[in-house]
Tab-separated table of C-alpha atoms in Angstrom:
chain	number	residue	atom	x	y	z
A	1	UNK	CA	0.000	0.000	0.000
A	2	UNK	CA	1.183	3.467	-1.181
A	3	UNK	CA	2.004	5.768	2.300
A	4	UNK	CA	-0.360	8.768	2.080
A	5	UNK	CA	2.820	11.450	3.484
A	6	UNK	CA	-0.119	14.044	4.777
A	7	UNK	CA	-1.250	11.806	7.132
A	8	UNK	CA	2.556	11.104	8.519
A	9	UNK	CA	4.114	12.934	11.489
A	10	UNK	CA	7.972	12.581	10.575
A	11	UNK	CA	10.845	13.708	13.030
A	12	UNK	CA	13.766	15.147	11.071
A	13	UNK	CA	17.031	15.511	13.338
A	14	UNK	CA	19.687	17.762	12.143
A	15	UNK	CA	16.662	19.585	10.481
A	16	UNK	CA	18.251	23.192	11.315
A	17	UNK	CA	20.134	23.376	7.715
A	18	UNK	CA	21.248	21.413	4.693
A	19	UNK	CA	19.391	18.107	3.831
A	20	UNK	CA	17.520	17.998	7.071
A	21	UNK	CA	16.029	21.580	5.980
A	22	UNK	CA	15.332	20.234	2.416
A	23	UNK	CA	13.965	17.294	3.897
A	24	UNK	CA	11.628	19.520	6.125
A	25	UNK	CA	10.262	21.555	3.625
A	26	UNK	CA	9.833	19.069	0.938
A	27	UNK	CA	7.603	17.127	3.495
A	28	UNK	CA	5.579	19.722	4.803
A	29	UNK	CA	4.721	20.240	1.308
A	30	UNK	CA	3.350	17.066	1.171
A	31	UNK	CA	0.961	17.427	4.004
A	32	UNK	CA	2.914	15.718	6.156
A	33	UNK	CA	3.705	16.967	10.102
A	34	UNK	CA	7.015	17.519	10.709
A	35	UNK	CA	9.201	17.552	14.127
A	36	UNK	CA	12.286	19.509	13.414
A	37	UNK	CA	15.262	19.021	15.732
A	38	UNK	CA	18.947	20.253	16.056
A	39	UNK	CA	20.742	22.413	18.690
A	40	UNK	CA	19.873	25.821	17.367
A	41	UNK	CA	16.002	26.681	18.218
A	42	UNK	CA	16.398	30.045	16.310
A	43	UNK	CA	17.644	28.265	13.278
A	44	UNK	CA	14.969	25.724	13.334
A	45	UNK	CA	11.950	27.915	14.172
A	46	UNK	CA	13.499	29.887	10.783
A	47	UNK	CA	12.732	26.348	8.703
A	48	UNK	CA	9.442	25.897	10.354
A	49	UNK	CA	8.562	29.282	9.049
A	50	UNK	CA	9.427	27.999	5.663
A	51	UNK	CA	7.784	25.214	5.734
A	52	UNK	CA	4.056	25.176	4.670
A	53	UNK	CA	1.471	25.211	6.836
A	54	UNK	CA	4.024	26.593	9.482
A	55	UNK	CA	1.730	26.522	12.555
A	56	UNK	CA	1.241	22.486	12.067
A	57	UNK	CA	4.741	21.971	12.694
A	58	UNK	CA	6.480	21.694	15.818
A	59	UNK	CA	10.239	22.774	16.633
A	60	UNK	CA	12.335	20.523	19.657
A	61	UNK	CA	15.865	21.836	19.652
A	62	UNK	CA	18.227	19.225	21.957
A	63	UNK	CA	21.495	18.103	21.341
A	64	UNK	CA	21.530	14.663	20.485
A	65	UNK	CA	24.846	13.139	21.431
A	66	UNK	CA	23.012	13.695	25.595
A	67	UNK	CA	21.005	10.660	26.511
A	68	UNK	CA	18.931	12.621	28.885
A	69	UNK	CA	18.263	15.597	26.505
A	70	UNK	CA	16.973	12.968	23.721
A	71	UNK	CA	14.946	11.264	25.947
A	72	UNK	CA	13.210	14.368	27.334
A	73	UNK	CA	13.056	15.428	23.343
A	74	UNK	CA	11.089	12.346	22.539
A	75	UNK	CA	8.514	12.218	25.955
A	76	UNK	CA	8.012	15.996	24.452
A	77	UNK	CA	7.584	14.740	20.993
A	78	UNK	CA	4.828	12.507	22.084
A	79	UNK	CA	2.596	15.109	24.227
A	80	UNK	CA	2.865	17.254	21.385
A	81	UNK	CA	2.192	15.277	18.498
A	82	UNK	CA	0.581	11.726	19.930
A	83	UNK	CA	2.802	9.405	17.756
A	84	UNK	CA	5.543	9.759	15.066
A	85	UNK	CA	5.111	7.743	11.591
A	86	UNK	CA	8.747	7.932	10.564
A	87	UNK	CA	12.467	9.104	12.368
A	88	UNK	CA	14.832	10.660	10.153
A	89	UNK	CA	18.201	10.157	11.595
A	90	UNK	CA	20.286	12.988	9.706
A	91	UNK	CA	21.980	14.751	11.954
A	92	UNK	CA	25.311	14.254	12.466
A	93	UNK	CA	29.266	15.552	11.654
A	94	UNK	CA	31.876	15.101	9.782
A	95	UNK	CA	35.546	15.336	9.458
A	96	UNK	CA	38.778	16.347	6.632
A	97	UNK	CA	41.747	14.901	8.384
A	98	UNK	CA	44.182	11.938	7.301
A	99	UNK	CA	43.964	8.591	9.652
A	100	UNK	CA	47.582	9.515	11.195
A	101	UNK	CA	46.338	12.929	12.156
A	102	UNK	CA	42.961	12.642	13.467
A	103	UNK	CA	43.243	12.162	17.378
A	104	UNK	CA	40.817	9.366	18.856
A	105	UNK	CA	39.035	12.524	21.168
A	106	UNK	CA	37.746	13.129	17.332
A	107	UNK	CA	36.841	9.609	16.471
A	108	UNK	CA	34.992	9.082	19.202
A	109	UNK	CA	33.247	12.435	18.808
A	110	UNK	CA	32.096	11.239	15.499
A	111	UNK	CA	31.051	7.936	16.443
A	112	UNK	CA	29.126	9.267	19.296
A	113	UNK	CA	27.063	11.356	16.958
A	114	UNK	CA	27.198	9.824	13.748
A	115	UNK	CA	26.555	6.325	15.355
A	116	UNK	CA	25.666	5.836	18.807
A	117	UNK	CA	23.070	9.093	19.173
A	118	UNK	CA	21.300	7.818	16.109
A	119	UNK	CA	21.019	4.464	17.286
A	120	UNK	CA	20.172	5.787	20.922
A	121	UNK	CA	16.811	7.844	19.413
A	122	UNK	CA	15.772	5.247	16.896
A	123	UNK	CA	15.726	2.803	20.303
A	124	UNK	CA	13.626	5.426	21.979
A	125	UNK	CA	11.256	5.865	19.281
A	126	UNK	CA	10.522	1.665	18.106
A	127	UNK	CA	8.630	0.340	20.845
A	128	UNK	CA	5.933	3.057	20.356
A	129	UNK	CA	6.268	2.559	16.236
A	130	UNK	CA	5.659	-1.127	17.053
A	131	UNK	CA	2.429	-0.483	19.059
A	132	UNK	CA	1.116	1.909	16.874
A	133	UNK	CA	1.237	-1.558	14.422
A	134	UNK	CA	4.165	0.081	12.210
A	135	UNK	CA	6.442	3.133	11.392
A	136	UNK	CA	9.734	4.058	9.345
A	137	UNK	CA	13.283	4.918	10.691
A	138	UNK	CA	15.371	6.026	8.121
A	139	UNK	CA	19.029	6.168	8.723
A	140	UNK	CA	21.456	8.930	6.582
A	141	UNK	CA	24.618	7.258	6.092
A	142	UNK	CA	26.913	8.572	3.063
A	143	UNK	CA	28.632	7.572	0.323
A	144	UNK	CA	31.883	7.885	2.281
A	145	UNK	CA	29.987	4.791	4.792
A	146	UNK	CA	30.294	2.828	1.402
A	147	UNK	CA	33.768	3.520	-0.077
A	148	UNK	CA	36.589	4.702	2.414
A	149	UNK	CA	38.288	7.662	1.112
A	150	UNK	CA	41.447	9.804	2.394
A	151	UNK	CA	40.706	12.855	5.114
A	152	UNK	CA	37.213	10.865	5.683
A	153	UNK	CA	38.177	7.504	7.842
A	154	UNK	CA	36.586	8.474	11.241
A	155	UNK	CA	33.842	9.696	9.553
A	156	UNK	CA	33.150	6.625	6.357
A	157	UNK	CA	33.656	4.115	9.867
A	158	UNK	CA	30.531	5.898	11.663
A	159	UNK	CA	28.541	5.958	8.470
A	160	UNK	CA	29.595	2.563	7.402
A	161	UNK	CA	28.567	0.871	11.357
A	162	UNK	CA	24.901	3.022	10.996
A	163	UNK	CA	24.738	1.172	7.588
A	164	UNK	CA	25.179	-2.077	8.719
A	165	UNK	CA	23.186	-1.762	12.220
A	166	UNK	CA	20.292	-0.281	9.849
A	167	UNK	CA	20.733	-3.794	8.283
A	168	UNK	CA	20.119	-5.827	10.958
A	169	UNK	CA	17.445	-3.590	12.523
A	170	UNK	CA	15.370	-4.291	9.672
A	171	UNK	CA	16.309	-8.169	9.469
A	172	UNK	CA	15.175	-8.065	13.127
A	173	UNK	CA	11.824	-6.215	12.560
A	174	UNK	CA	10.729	-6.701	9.258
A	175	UNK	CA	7.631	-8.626	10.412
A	176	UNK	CA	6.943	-5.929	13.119
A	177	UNK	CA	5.813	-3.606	10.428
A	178	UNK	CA	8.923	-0.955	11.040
A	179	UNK	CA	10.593	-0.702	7.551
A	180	UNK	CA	14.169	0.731	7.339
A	181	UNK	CA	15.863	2.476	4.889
A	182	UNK	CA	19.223	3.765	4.972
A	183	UNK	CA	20.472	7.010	2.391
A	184	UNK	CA	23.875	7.441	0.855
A	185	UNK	CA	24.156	11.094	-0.555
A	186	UNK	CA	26.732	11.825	-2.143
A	187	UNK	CA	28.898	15.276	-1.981
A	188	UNK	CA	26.381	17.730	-0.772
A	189	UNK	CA	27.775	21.767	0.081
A	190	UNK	CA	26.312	21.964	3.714
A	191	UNK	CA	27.112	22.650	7.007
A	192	UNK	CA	28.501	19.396	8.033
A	193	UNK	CA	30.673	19.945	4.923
A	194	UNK	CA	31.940	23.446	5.958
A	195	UNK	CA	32.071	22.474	9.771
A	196	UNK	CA	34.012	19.158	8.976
């Protein structure tokens, strides 16, 4: 059956800028309801205001890589909007440094947010998903979680583990009704690009 997106409520992390913000507005054009997340409240109420049907929309800034601020983002997320249809996992950062120069303070910075604080939320959000009879998480991995480059190792690891935990989250709960899909972009002139 064909998902009717304007009667989805979709949570879009990392939704302050870039694809998250394309992602945002492309759905609320849709009809669909649309949580926006990231750090920066001013930045996010910005892309509710550009999304359609602003006042539908809700914004819940938190930083993601805190256990205690996700999980008071997602008991908010419920009172305010009942249930959520799909989790889009996008936020996250990157890195340009070669293997020999990037200190493991930095990998584990970008495991902890590329990996573990999308895998943290997505935990949060399934048991609902499953007793609402279904829902989708979507995972955005990268191109470089597909192909290791140079300057991009820390960074093609974290996308490369969300890929393959995406895997076996779906293996695991394909007959729950949660589908999973996992997105490569390719290069893409954002803020995780500029910031890496």
């Amino acid at each position: 059956m064909k998902t009717k997106v304007k009667d989805l409520t979709i949570w879009i992390t990392g939704a302050s800028s870039g694809l998250g913000e394309a992602l945002a507005i492309a759905f609320a054009k849709r009809g669909a309801k649309i949580i926006l997340s990231g750090r920066d409240e001013a930045k996010l109420e910005a892309v509710k205001k550009r999304c359609k049907n602003s006042k539908k929309h809700s914004v819940i800034p938190f930083d993601i890589a805190d256990a205690k601020q996700a999980k008071d983002a997602y008991e908010t997320a419920k009172i305010q909007v009942g249930k959520i249809d799909w989790l889009i996992n996008n936020a996250g950062i990157s890195q340009r440094a070669l293997i020999m120069e990037t200190t493991e303070e930095v990998e584990r910075q970008i495991m902890e947010i590329d990996y573990f604080a999308q895998t943290r939320l997505t935990k949060l959000v399934l048991p609902d998903m499953i007793a609402q009879g279904g829902g989708k998480v979507v995972m955005v991995s990268s191109v470089a979680g597909l192909l290791g480059t140079q300057y991009r190792g820390a960074y093609g690891a974290a996308k490369a583990a969300i890929h393959m935990w995406a895997n076996s989250l779906r293996a695991e709960l394909y007959d729950q009704g949660i589908e999973v899909a996992t997105v490569f972009p390719g290069f893409i002139q954002t803020n995780i690009s500029i910031n890496a």
